[in-house]
Short mmCIF file of C-alpha atoms (C1' of nucleotides) in Angstrom, two decimals:
data_model
loop_
_atom_site.label_atom_id
_atom_site.label_comp_id
_atom_site.label_asym_id
_atom_site.label_seq_id
_atom_site.Cartn_x
_atom_site.Cartn_y
_atom_site.Cartn_z
CA MET A 27 44.33 -19.72 -27.02
CA SER A 28 42.32 -16.64 -27.96
CA ALA A 29 42.30 -13.57 -25.77
CA VAL A 30 38.73 -14.27 -24.79
CA ALA A 31 39.43 -17.86 -23.90
CA ALA A 32 42.30 -16.64 -21.75
CA VAL A 33 39.96 -14.30 -19.93
CA ARG A 34 37.45 -17.11 -19.52
CA GLN A 35 40.13 -19.20 -17.95
CA GLU A 36 40.47 -16.64 -15.21
CA SER A 37 36.77 -16.46 -14.50
CA ARG A 38 35.23 -18.76 -11.96
CA PRO A 39 31.69 -19.35 -13.16
CA ALA A 40 29.05 -19.62 -10.46
CA GLN A 41 27.45 -22.98 -9.85
CA GLY A 42 24.02 -24.09 -10.93
CA ALA A 43 21.98 -23.01 -13.91
CA ARG A 44 23.84 -19.80 -14.46
CA LYS A 45 27.05 -21.64 -15.23
CA ALA A 46 28.36 -21.26 -18.75
CA PRO A 47 27.54 -24.52 -20.52
CA ASP A 48 29.89 -26.21 -22.97
CA GLU A 49 27.64 -25.30 -25.88
CA PHE A 50 28.79 -21.75 -25.41
CA ALA A 51 32.42 -22.62 -25.96
CA ALA A 52 31.89 -21.88 -29.65
CA LEU A 53 30.82 -18.41 -28.66
CA ASP A 54 34.20 -17.47 -27.34
CA ARG A 55 35.44 -16.83 -30.83
CA LEU A 56 32.69 -14.22 -31.14
CA GLY A 57 33.42 -12.46 -27.88
CA ALA A 58 35.29 -9.22 -27.29
CA VAL A 59 36.70 -8.29 -23.91
CA VAL A 60 35.48 -5.11 -22.25
CA THR A 61 36.91 -3.67 -19.08
CA LEU A 62 35.03 -1.28 -16.83
CA LYS A 63 36.05 0.88 -13.90
CA ARG A 64 33.84 1.18 -10.85
CA ASP A 65 30.55 2.96 -11.66
CA GLU A 66 31.25 2.96 -15.40
CA THR A 67 28.27 2.27 -17.64
CA LEU A 68 28.10 -0.84 -19.82
CA PHE A 69 24.90 0.28 -21.55
CA ARG A 70 21.92 2.52 -20.87
CA GLU A 71 18.20 1.89 -20.71
CA GLY A 72 16.83 2.65 -24.16
CA ASP A 73 20.04 1.86 -26.07
CA ALA A 74 19.61 -0.52 -29.00
CA ALA A 75 20.30 -3.99 -27.65
CA GLN A 76 23.11 -5.12 -29.95
CA TYR A 77 25.03 -7.28 -27.51
CA TYR A 78 24.84 -9.96 -24.88
CA PHE A 79 27.45 -9.83 -22.14
CA LYS A 80 29.00 -12.22 -19.70
CA VAL A 81 30.70 -11.12 -16.51
CA VAL A 82 34.19 -12.51 -16.13
CA GLN A 83 35.51 -10.54 -13.19
CA GLY A 84 34.09 -7.99 -10.80
CA ALA A 85 30.38 -7.25 -10.56
CA VAL A 86 27.70 -5.39 -12.47
CA ARG A 87 24.29 -4.04 -11.44
CA SER A 88 21.22 -3.39 -13.56
CA CYS A 89 19.11 -0.41 -12.65
CA LYS A 90 16.04 1.54 -13.59
CA LEU A 91 15.16 5.09 -12.59
CA LEU A 92 11.86 6.87 -12.08
CA ARG A 93 11.62 10.46 -13.28
CA ASP A 94 12.17 11.91 -9.81
CA GLY A 95 15.28 9.85 -9.19
CA ARG A 96 13.92 6.90 -7.25
CA ARG A 97 16.08 3.96 -8.24
CA HIS A 98 15.57 0.24 -8.48
CA VAL A 99 18.39 -2.26 -8.86
CA GLY A 100 17.01 -5.22 -10.78
CA ASP A 101 19.88 -7.61 -10.28
CA PHE A 102 23.52 -8.06 -9.46
CA TYR A 103 25.65 -9.93 -11.98
CA LEU A 104 28.68 -11.84 -10.75
CA PRO A 105 31.34 -13.79 -12.67
CA GLY A 106 29.66 -16.35 -14.92
CA ASP A 107 26.37 -14.47 -15.19
CA PHE A 108 24.93 -13.36 -18.52
CA ILE A 109 23.52 -9.87 -19.05
CA GLY A 110 21.01 -8.76 -21.63
CA LEU A 111 19.36 -12.08 -22.47
CA ASP A 112 16.03 -10.46 -21.67
CA ALA A 113 16.46 -7.66 -24.20
CA GLU A 114 13.93 -7.34 -26.98
CA GLN A 115 14.53 -4.30 -29.20
CA ASP A 116 16.23 -2.02 -26.68
CA TYR A 117 17.76 -2.57 -23.28
CA ILE A 118 15.19 -1.87 -20.60
CA PHE A 119 17.68 -1.14 -17.86
CA THR A 120 21.06 0.48 -17.41
CA ALA A 121 24.05 -1.72 -16.56
CA GLU A 122 26.91 -0.32 -14.50
CA ALA A 123 30.01 -1.78 -12.89
CA ILE A 124 29.82 -2.05 -9.11
CA ALA A 125 33.54 -2.67 -8.90
CA ASP A 126 36.22 -2.74 -11.58
CA ALA A 127 34.99 -5.42 -13.94
CA THR A 128 35.88 -7.49 -16.98
CA VAL A 129 33.06 -8.48 -19.28
CA VAL A 130 32.88 -10.38 -22.56
CA ARG A 131 30.68 -8.91 -25.25
CA TYR A 132 28.86 -11.05 -27.85
CA SER A 133 27.03 -9.65 -30.83
CA ARG A 134 23.42 -10.76 -30.61
CA ARG A 135 23.30 -11.20 -34.37
CA SER A 136 26.17 -13.67 -34.31
CA VAL A 137 24.66 -15.54 -31.39
CA GLU A 138 21.36 -15.77 -33.21
CA ALA A 139 23.09 -17.01 -36.34
CA LEU A 140 24.87 -19.63 -34.26
CA ALA A 141 21.61 -20.59 -32.58
CA ALA A 142 20.02 -21.15 -35.98
CA GLN A 143 22.69 -23.76 -36.76
CA GLU A 144 23.05 -25.30 -33.34
CA PRO A 145 19.66 -25.87 -31.67
CA LYS A 146 21.30 -26.50 -28.32
CA ILE A 147 22.23 -22.82 -28.14
CA GLY A 148 18.63 -21.77 -28.60
CA ARG A 149 17.46 -24.21 -26.00
CA ARG A 150 20.07 -23.01 -23.57
CA LEU A 151 19.01 -19.40 -24.09
CA LEU A 152 15.43 -20.39 -23.35
CA SER A 153 16.50 -22.27 -20.26
CA LEU A 154 18.47 -19.27 -19.00
CA ALA A 155 15.47 -17.02 -19.63
CA CYS A 156 13.20 -19.39 -17.69
CA HIS A 157 15.65 -19.41 -14.84
CA SER A 158 15.72 -15.61 -14.73
CA LEU A 159 11.95 -15.61 -14.79
CA ASN A 160 11.82 -17.90 -11.79
CA ALA A 161 14.27 -15.69 -9.94
CA ALA A 162 12.18 -12.65 -10.84
CA GLN A 163 9.09 -14.29 -9.41
CA GLN A 164 10.87 -15.02 -6.16
CA GLN A 165 11.99 -11.41 -6.04
CA MET A 166 8.45 -10.14 -6.63
CA LEU A 167 7.23 -12.25 -3.71
CA LEU A 168 10.01 -10.73 -1.62
CA LEU A 169 9.22 -7.16 -2.65
CA SER A 170 5.50 -7.67 -2.29
CA ARG A 171 5.25 -9.44 1.05
CA LYS A 172 8.45 -9.88 3.02
CA THR A 173 9.62 -7.72 5.94
CA ALA A 174 12.93 -5.88 5.86
CA GLU A 175 14.71 -8.55 7.86
CA GLU A 176 13.26 -11.35 5.72
CA ARG A 177 14.42 -9.53 2.59
CA ILE A 178 17.96 -9.26 3.90
CA ALA A 179 17.91 -12.91 4.97
CA SER A 180 16.68 -13.98 1.51
CA PHE A 181 19.31 -11.84 -0.15
CA LEU A 182 22.14 -13.30 1.91
CA MET A 183 20.86 -16.85 1.41
CA GLY A 184 20.65 -16.26 -2.31
CA ILE A 185 24.24 -15.11 -2.59
CA ALA A 186 25.51 -17.82 -0.26
CA GLU A 187 23.71 -20.46 -2.31
CA LYS A 188 25.19 -19.16 -5.54
CA LYS A 189 28.69 -19.06 -4.16
CA GLY A 190 28.23 -22.21 -2.17
CA GLY A 191 29.67 -21.19 1.18
CA MET A 192 28.98 -19.59 4.51
CA GLN A 193 31.32 -16.76 3.71
CA VAL A 194 29.66 -14.03 1.69
CA THR A 195 31.30 -11.02 0.08
CA LEU A 196 29.05 -8.10 -0.82
CA PRO A 197 30.77 -6.00 -3.48
CA MET A 198 27.89 -3.51 -3.54
CA THR A 199 27.02 -0.64 -1.20
CA ARG A 200 24.17 -0.56 1.32
CA THR A 201 22.34 1.79 -1.02
CA ASP A 202 22.65 -0.74 -3.86
CA ILE A 203 21.27 -3.48 -1.63
CA GLY A 204 18.44 -1.22 -0.50
CA ASP A 205 17.53 -0.29 -4.05
CA HIS A 206 17.49 -3.99 -4.92
CA LEU A 207 15.27 -4.96 -1.97
CA GLY A 208 12.94 -1.97 -1.93
CA LEU A 209 14.42 -0.52 1.27
CA THR A 210 16.57 2.43 2.30
CA MET A 211 20.22 1.96 3.05
CA GLU A 212 19.51 2.81 6.71
CA THR A 213 17.02 -0.03 6.97
CA VAL A 214 19.51 -2.40 5.34
CA SER A 215 22.13 -1.36 7.84
CA ARG A 216 19.77 -1.81 10.78
CA ALA A 217 18.54 -5.20 9.59
CA LEU A 218 22.11 -6.44 9.23
CA ALA A 219 22.96 -5.04 12.67
CA HIS A 220 19.98 -6.86 14.12
CA LEU A 221 20.93 -10.19 12.50
CA LYS A 222 24.40 -9.72 13.88
CA HIS A 223 23.06 -8.91 17.34
CA GLU A 224 20.97 -12.11 17.22
CA GLY A 225 24.06 -14.12 16.35
CA VAL A 226 22.70 -15.20 12.96
CA ILE A 227 25.53 -13.57 11.04
CA GLU A 228 28.94 -12.12 11.72
CA LEU A 229 30.11 -8.90 10.06
CA LYS A 230 33.84 -9.28 9.57
CA SER A 231 33.73 -5.95 7.78
CA SER A 232 30.81 -4.10 6.26
CA HIS A 233 31.32 -6.05 3.03
CA ASP A 234 32.21 -9.44 4.46
CA VAL A 235 29.51 -11.49 6.06
CA ARG A 236 29.81 -14.90 7.62
CA ILE A 237 26.66 -16.91 8.18
CA ARG A 238 26.77 -18.35 11.67
CA ASP A 239 23.31 -19.88 11.88
CA ARG A 240 22.21 -21.07 8.47
CA GLU A 241 19.04 -22.63 9.88
CA ALA A 242 17.85 -19.39 11.40
CA LEU A 243 18.70 -17.38 8.30
CA ALA A 244 16.90 -19.83 6.00
CA ASP A 245 13.93 -19.76 8.34
CA LEU A 246 13.74 -15.98 8.13
CA ALA A 247 14.05 -16.09 4.36
CA GLU A 248 10.99 -18.39 4.34
CA ALA A 249 11.00 -19.11 0.66
CA TYR A 250 14.04 -21.37 1.02
CA MET B 2 -12.75 -27.67 -37.27
CA SER B 3 -11.38 -29.32 -34.14
CA ALA B 4 -12.92 -28.66 -30.74
CA VAL B 5 -9.88 -26.68 -29.74
CA ALA B 6 -9.94 -24.57 -32.88
CA ALA B 7 -13.58 -23.86 -32.19
CA VAL B 8 -12.72 -22.67 -28.71
CA ARG B 9 -9.93 -20.57 -30.15
CA GLN B 10 -12.37 -18.95 -32.45
CA GLU B 11 -14.32 -17.70 -29.45
CA SER B 12 -11.30 -16.28 -27.72
CA ARG B 13 -10.26 -12.74 -28.36
CA PRO B 14 -6.49 -12.69 -28.02
CA ALA B 15 -4.97 -9.62 -26.41
CA GLN B 16 -2.94 -7.30 -28.58
CA GLY B 17 0.82 -6.99 -28.66
CA ALA B 18 3.44 -9.62 -27.99
CA ARG B 19 1.11 -11.81 -25.97
CA LYS B 20 -1.07 -12.45 -29.00
CA ALA B 21 -1.13 -16.03 -30.25
CA PRO B 22 1.08 -16.08 -33.35
CA ASP B 23 0.29 -18.10 -36.46
CA GLU B 24 3.15 -20.50 -35.76
CA PHE B 25 1.08 -21.83 -32.90
CA ALA B 26 -1.76 -22.84 -35.17
CA ALA B 27 -0.13 -26.23 -35.50
CA LEU B 28 -0.36 -26.54 -31.74
CA ASP B 29 -4.12 -26.60 -31.74
CA ARG B 30 -4.12 -30.23 -32.70
CA LEU B 31 -2.17 -30.91 -29.51
CA GLY B 32 -4.45 -28.94 -27.21
CA ALA B 33 -7.14 -30.21 -24.87
CA VAL B 34 -9.85 -27.95 -23.52
CA VAL B 35 -10.13 -27.52 -19.76
CA THR B 36 -12.92 -25.66 -18.01
CA LEU B 37 -12.61 -24.21 -14.53
CA LYS B 38 -15.10 -22.79 -12.08
CA ARG B 39 -14.29 -19.68 -10.08
CA ASP B 40 -11.49 -20.34 -7.56
CA GLU B 41 -10.76 -23.77 -8.97
CA THR B 42 -7.10 -24.76 -9.22
CA LEU B 43 -5.40 -25.36 -12.56
CA PHE B 44 -2.18 -26.56 -10.95
CA ARG B 45 -0.29 -26.16 -7.71
CA GLU B 46 3.16 -24.87 -6.86
CA GLY B 47 5.45 -27.89 -6.76
CA ASP B 48 3.44 -30.02 -9.22
CA ALA B 49 5.46 -31.52 -12.06
CA ALA B 50 5.19 -29.06 -14.94
CA GLN B 51 3.78 -31.30 -17.67
CA TYR B 52 1.70 -28.72 -19.49
CA TYR B 53 1.58 -25.27 -20.97
CA PHE B 54 -1.79 -23.54 -20.95
CA LYS B 55 -3.47 -20.80 -22.86
CA VAL B 56 -6.43 -18.85 -21.52
CA VAL B 57 -9.38 -18.78 -23.89
CA GLN B 58 -12.09 -17.33 -21.72
CA GLY B 59 -12.32 -15.92 -18.22
CA ALA B 60 -9.25 -15.14 -16.15
CA VAL B 61 -6.58 -16.94 -14.13
CA ARG B 62 -4.24 -15.76 -11.39
CA SER B 63 -0.85 -17.15 -10.38
CA CYS B 64 -0.01 -17.04 -6.71
CA LYS B 65 2.63 -17.94 -4.18
CA LEU B 66 2.18 -18.28 -0.42
CA LEU B 67 4.53 -17.75 2.48
CA ARG B 68 4.32 -20.20 5.37
CA ASP B 69 2.22 -17.87 7.51
CA GLY B 70 -0.32 -17.25 4.79
CA ARG B 71 0.93 -14.01 3.27
CA ARG B 72 0.04 -14.22 -0.39
CA HIS B 73 1.51 -12.79 -3.57
CA VAL B 74 -0.29 -12.77 -6.90
CA GLY B 75 2.36 -12.92 -9.60
CA ASP B 76 0.20 -12.19 -12.58
CA PHE B 77 -3.28 -12.18 -14.04
CA TYR B 78 -3.82 -14.14 -17.23
CA LEU B 79 -6.51 -13.00 -19.62
CA PRO B 80 -7.75 -14.52 -22.90
CA GLY B 81 -4.80 -15.05 -25.24
CA ASP B 82 -2.20 -15.27 -22.48
CA PHE B 83 0.03 -18.31 -22.00
CA ILE B 84 0.64 -19.87 -18.60
CA GLY B 85 3.56 -21.99 -17.53
CA LEU B 86 6.15 -20.95 -20.10
CA ASP B 87 8.48 -20.13 -17.22
CA ALA B 88 8.32 -23.61 -15.71
CA GLU B 89 11.53 -25.58 -15.38
CA GLN B 90 11.04 -28.92 -13.61
CA ASP B 91 8.03 -28.04 -11.44
CA TYR B 92 5.57 -25.18 -11.40
CA ILE B 93 6.74 -22.51 -9.04
CA PHE B 94 3.34 -21.00 -8.44
CA THR B 95 -0.26 -22.07 -8.10
CA ALA B 96 -2.71 -21.16 -10.87
CA GLU B 97 -6.38 -20.60 -10.03
CA ALA B 98 -9.40 -19.34 -11.93
CA ILE B 99 -10.52 -15.86 -10.92
CA ALA B 100 -13.81 -16.32 -12.74
CA ASP B 101 -15.21 -19.29 -14.62
CA ALA B 102 -12.61 -19.96 -17.26
CA THR B 103 -11.80 -22.00 -20.34
CA VAL B 104 -8.20 -22.94 -20.91
CA VAL B 105 -6.38 -25.00 -23.54
CA ARG B 106 -3.79 -27.45 -22.28
CA TYR B 107 -0.70 -28.40 -24.31
CA SER B 108 1.67 -31.17 -23.34
CA ARG B 109 5.12 -29.67 -22.96
CA ARG B 110 6.68 -32.76 -24.46
CA SER B 111 4.68 -32.38 -27.63
CA VAL B 112 5.46 -28.69 -27.84
CA GLU B 113 9.13 -29.40 -27.41
CA ALA B 114 9.00 -32.07 -30.10
CA LEU B 115 7.29 -29.60 -32.39
CA ALA B 116 9.85 -26.93 -31.54
CA ALA B 117 12.64 -29.32 -32.53
CA GLN B 118 11.16 -29.58 -36.03
CA GLU B 119 9.97 -26.03 -36.44
CA PRO B 120 12.57 -23.51 -35.20
CA LYS B 121 10.03 -20.71 -35.31
CA ILE B 122 8.23 -22.27 -32.37
CA GLY B 123 11.36 -22.26 -30.27
CA ARG B 124 12.10 -18.68 -31.20
CA ARG B 125 8.57 -17.67 -30.32
CA LEU B 126 8.83 -19.36 -26.93
CA LEU B 127 12.03 -17.44 -26.27
CA SER B 128 10.40 -14.21 -27.35
CA LEU B 129 7.45 -14.80 -25.04
CA ALA B 130 9.82 -15.56 -22.18
CA CYS B 131 11.74 -12.33 -22.82
CA HIS B 132 8.53 -10.41 -22.87
CA SER B 133 7.49 -11.88 -19.52
CA LEU B 134 10.91 -11.02 -18.17
CA ASN B 135 10.50 -7.40 -19.22
CA ALA B 136 7.09 -7.28 -17.59
CA ALA B 137 8.54 -8.81 -14.43
CA GLN B 138 11.21 -6.12 -14.33
CA GLN B 139 8.61 -3.39 -14.60
CA GLN B 140 6.68 -5.03 -11.79
CA MET B 141 9.77 -5.21 -9.59
CA LEU B 142 10.34 -1.48 -10.10
CA LEU B 143 6.71 -0.93 -9.12
CA LEU B 144 6.93 -3.11 -6.01
CA SER B 145 10.26 -1.68 -5.01
CA ARG B 146 9.71 2.03 -5.45
CA LYS B 147 6.23 3.18 -6.38
CA THR B 148 3.59 4.58 -4.00
CA ALA B 149 0.18 2.95 -3.59
CA GLU B 150 -1.48 5.39 -5.97
CA GLU B 151 1.27 4.99 -8.56
CA ARG B 152 0.92 1.22 -8.35
CA ILE B 153 -2.81 1.41 -8.98
CA ALA B 154 -2.26 3.85 -11.84
CA SER B 155 0.35 1.54 -13.41
CA PHE B 156 -1.93 -1.43 -12.99
CA LEU B 157 -4.87 0.29 -14.66
CA MET B 158 -2.67 1.61 -17.48
CA GLY B 159 -1.28 -1.87 -18.04
CA ILE B 160 -4.70 -3.45 -18.41
CA ALA B 161 -6.02 -0.60 -20.52
CA GLU B 162 -3.00 -0.90 -22.83
CA LYS B 163 -3.49 -4.62 -23.23
CA LYS B 164 -7.17 -4.30 -23.97
CA GLY B 165 -6.70 -1.14 -25.96
CA GLY B 166 -9.44 1.03 -24.57
CA MET B 167 -10.42 3.48 -21.87
CA GLN B 168 -12.95 1.06 -20.47
CA VAL B 169 -11.36 -1.45 -18.09
CA THR B 170 -13.00 -4.48 -16.52
CA LEU B 171 -11.36 -5.91 -13.42
CA PRO B 172 -12.46 -9.53 -13.00
CA MET B 173 -10.44 -9.90 -9.79
CA THR B 174 -11.21 -8.81 -6.21
CA ARG B 175 -9.57 -5.93 -4.35
CA THR B 176 -7.65 -8.51 -2.35
CA ASP B 177 -6.28 -10.04 -5.55
CA ILE B 178 -5.19 -6.62 -6.78
CA GLY B 179 -3.61 -5.86 -3.42
CA ASP B 180 -1.73 -9.15 -3.38
CA HIS B 181 -0.47 -8.39 -6.88
CA LEU B 182 0.68 -4.87 -6.04
CA GLY B 183 2.04 -5.48 -2.56
CA LEU B 184 -0.79 -3.61 -0.84
CA THR B 185 -3.81 -4.44 1.29
CA MET B 186 -7.27 -4.46 -0.19
CA GLU B 187 -8.15 -1.42 1.95
CA THR B 188 -5.32 0.57 0.43
CA VAL B 189 -6.38 -0.50 -3.06
CA SER B 190 -9.91 0.66 -2.33
CA ARG B 191 -8.74 4.00 -0.97
CA ALA B 192 -6.37 4.63 -3.87
CA LEU B 193 -9.14 3.95 -6.36
CA ALA B 194 -11.49 6.20 -4.38
CA HIS B 195 -8.89 8.94 -4.46
CA LEU B 196 -8.34 8.66 -8.23
CA LYS B 197 -12.10 8.83 -8.65
CA HIS B 198 -12.32 11.88 -6.39
CA GLU B 199 -9.62 13.57 -8.48
CA GLY B 200 -11.60 12.88 -11.64
CA VAL B 201 -8.89 10.66 -13.15
CA ILE B 202 -11.14 7.62 -13.31
CA GLU B 203 -14.80 6.81 -13.05
CA LEU B 204 -16.04 3.74 -11.15
CA LYS B 205 -19.13 2.56 -12.97
CA SER B 206 -19.19 -0.37 -10.56
CA SER B 207 -16.46 -1.75 -8.34
CA HIS B 208 -15.27 -3.91 -11.25
CA ASP B 209 -15.78 -1.49 -14.11
CA VAL B 210 -13.43 1.42 -14.44
CA ARG B 211 -13.44 4.11 -17.07
CA ILE B 212 -10.31 6.18 -17.54
CA ARG B 213 -11.33 9.82 -17.78
CA ASP B 214 -7.91 11.47 -17.81
CA ARG B 215 -5.40 9.22 -19.51
CA GLU B 216 -2.66 11.88 -19.31
CA ALA B 217 -2.93 12.17 -15.55
CA LEU B 218 -3.08 8.41 -15.07
CA ALA B 219 -0.03 7.83 -17.26
CA ASP B 220 1.78 10.57 -15.41
CA LEU B 221 1.11 8.90 -12.08
CA ALA B 222 2.21 5.55 -13.45
CA GLU B 223 5.54 7.21 -14.37
CA ALA B 224 7.01 4.25 -16.17
CA TYR B 225 4.70 4.75 -19.12
"C1'" DC C 11 -35.49 -11.51 -0.37
"C1'" DG C 12 -32.64 -12.99 3.11
"C1'" DT C 13 -27.85 -14.26 3.59
"C1'" DT C 14 -23.06 -14.05 2.75
"C1'" DA C 15 -19.10 -12.14 0.52
"C1'" DT C 16 -16.99 -7.98 -0.99
"C1'" DT C 17 -16.10 -3.22 -0.79
"C1'" DT C 18 -15.94 1.07 1.37
"C1'" DT C 19 -14.94 4.06 5.06
"C1'" DG C 20 -13.08 5.37 9.66
"C1'" DA C 21 -9.80 5.24 13.65
"C1'" DT C 22 -5.54 3.69 15.37
"C1'" DA C 23 -1.02 1.31 15.14
"C1'" DT C 24 3.46 0.39 13.19
"C1'" DA C 25 7.30 -0.70 10.10
"C1'" DC C 26 9.91 1.74 7.54
"C1'" DT C 27 11.46 6.31 5.90
"C1'" DT C 28 13.43 10.66 6.45
"C1'" DC C 29 16.36 13.81 8.52
"C1'" DA C 30 20.47 14.48 11.18
"C1'" DA C 31 24.66 13.58 13.41
"C1'" DT C 32 28.60 10.50 14.33
"C1'" DA C 33 31.90 7.01 13.26
"C1'" DG C 34 34.74 4.09 10.36
"C1'" DG C 35 37.97 3.07 6.51
"C1'" DG C 36 40.71 3.47 2.68
"C1'" DG C 37 43.40 6.16 -0.25
"C1'" DT C 38 46.40 10.32 -1.14
"C1'" DG C 39 49.60 13.79 -0.51
"C1'" DG C 40 52.59 15.99 2.61
"C1'" DC D 3 54.17 6.92 7.73
"C1'" DC D 4 50.96 9.79 9.42
"C1'" DA D 5 47.20 13.10 8.92
"C1'" DC D 6 43.66 14.58 6.45
"C1'" DC D 7 39.70 14.04 3.53
"C1'" DC D 8 35.99 11.89 1.36
"C1'" DC D 9 32.87 8.31 1.06
"C1'" DT D 10 30.24 4.85 3.15
"C1'" DA D 11 28.13 2.96 7.05
"C1'" DT D 12 26.08 3.26 11.53
"C1'" DT D 13 23.08 4.98 14.93
"C1'" DG D 14 19.42 8.04 16.83
"C1'" DA D 15 15.04 10.76 16.80
"C1'" DA D 16 10.94 12.10 14.58
"C1'" DG D 17 7.60 11.69 10.70
"C1'" DT D 18 4.60 9.26 7.39
"C1'" DA D 19 2.54 6.00 4.24
"C1'" DT D 20 0.46 2.07 4.65
"C1'" DA D 21 -1.23 -1.81 7.63
"C1'" DT D 22 -4.38 -3.31 10.94
"C1'" DC D 23 -8.59 -3.43 13.33
"C1'" DA D 24 -13.47 -2.45 13.23
"C1'" DA D 25 -17.88 -1.31 11.46
"C1'" DA D 26 -21.13 0.08 7.96
"C1'" DA D 27 -22.67 -0.14 3.15
"C1'" DT D 28 -23.03 -2.51 -1.20
"C1'" DA D 29 -23.22 -6.17 -4.16
"C1'" DA D 30 -23.60 -11.05 -5.27
"C1'" DC D 31 -26.08 -15.20 -4.75
"C1'" DG D 32 -29.00 -18.93 -3.74
#
DNA sequence: CGTTATTTTGATATACTTCAATAGGGGTGG
DNA sequence: CCACCCCTATTGAAGTATATCAAAATAACG
C-alpha cells in the first residue's frame, strides 16, 4: 500500500457528491502527502495553480482579502473535499489550515493527462464543479438576502447535512464563520446565543453544537 | 445556413471566456430557437434540467426566491452567455427574460453525446464551469464585504469589461440590480446618484451609463 | 396624451457593526 | 498541579449604513 493510500485509509470522506469516487483511486499514485500546522498557508491567491488538493484530515479555509484588510472566507474544506478544482491559470484565493491538517496534492498536469485517457475522470471533475457552483449560488442567496440568524441556521444545517448527524463540530473560529457569512464575530456569537436561548441548539462548548430542534433550524434556514 | 446559424450570425458574443468557441459550431445543428417576451419565463427552479441555453439577443436573469418573497438575482445573461451549465438534476433557479430575448436551446443529452465523441467539448464545458465559479467567488466577496457604492462600482466595471467600452447599457431595472447586489432599489439609485455627483459616471438616461473616471471607479470596486 | 410603472428623493427606523470591557479555556512554565 | 498568560468568545452600549416607508418626478406605454 502506498503512503498516499495509507493516508486515504485514515480519512473519512464526507457523504454525498463531495465523496471521492472510485475513478479517483488511480489518482492516488499521483498524490503527495502534505501536512500543515494551524494557520499555515497551502497556497496564496495569485500563485500559479499547479496542483489540486484533497483534504484528508483537519480543515482548510479559502479566503480573499480586500486592500484595506476586509476578509471573506469562501469555503471550509473538510476531510474528503477537493480544493482548487475551480482554478484557471492562477489560484484566486488563499488556502490556509484552520487546524493541523493533512492534505494530498495532485499535479494538475497529471490529472489532466489521466482525464484525457479516462473520460470518467473528466466527467467527474465537471460534476464536482457543477456541485460547487450550486453551493455557491445557495451562498449568494444567503449573503444577499438572509438575516444573521438565518445565515447561522443555514450554516449549521449545511454542516450537519454533510456530516449526517445532529452533533456538529466547528473547527473554525467565530471570526472565520463571520467572514464566511458576511457578519462580524460578535453577531455570530449573539445569533448562536439566541438560538441556544430559544432551545434550537445546545452549545456543549463554543466549538461543539448539538441540534435540538432540527425542524426549527431548517425552518430558519429557509432554503432547506 | 440553418435557422440557428442565422440567429447566431446576428448575435454579438461577449469577449473573454464567455465567448462561444469554435468547438461549439457543431452544436448549432442541435439548437432550437426560442423567443421570449419581457418577463417571460425560460424555466423554473425545480424543473427537470433538460436543456442548456445560449442567449442570442436581449437579456435574461436567473433568480431564486425565499418563502416570504425575498428575491435574489444570481446573474444576468447577455448575448453570448450560456445558461444552465451548472444544472445537475433540476434547475436550481428560475430564468426570466429581462427584455424581449432570443435564446438557442440545446438538449443536454445531445450535448453530452457530442462531448463523449469530441473531448474538446467536455473540456470547454469544464472551463466554462470554472469561469462561472470564479465569478461566483468574486460575487460572494462583494456580497459579504463590500459597501453599497463599492458593489455598484464593481457591477458597472464588470459590465463595462465584458462589453469592452466606457458606455454601459443596463437593460435591467433598479430592483433587479438591487436583488443581484444584495441591496434595495433605493440604495442602488442613491449610489448611482452619488457616483454621478462625484463625476465618476454620467447618467445619460436611467439605463445608459457612461464611465467618466475609470480609475476612480476601478478603485472603488477594489477587486479590479 | 392620459395612465401606469419605474426612478428619484426625503424622512425615519433598524439590524448589524463598532467599540469596549469581561469572562472562559487551554496550554506552559514554575 | 497550580497559576499565569494569551487567545477566543461573550456580553453590553452606542453608532451607522442601509432598509423601510412615503411622496414626488420621470419615463414608458397603450
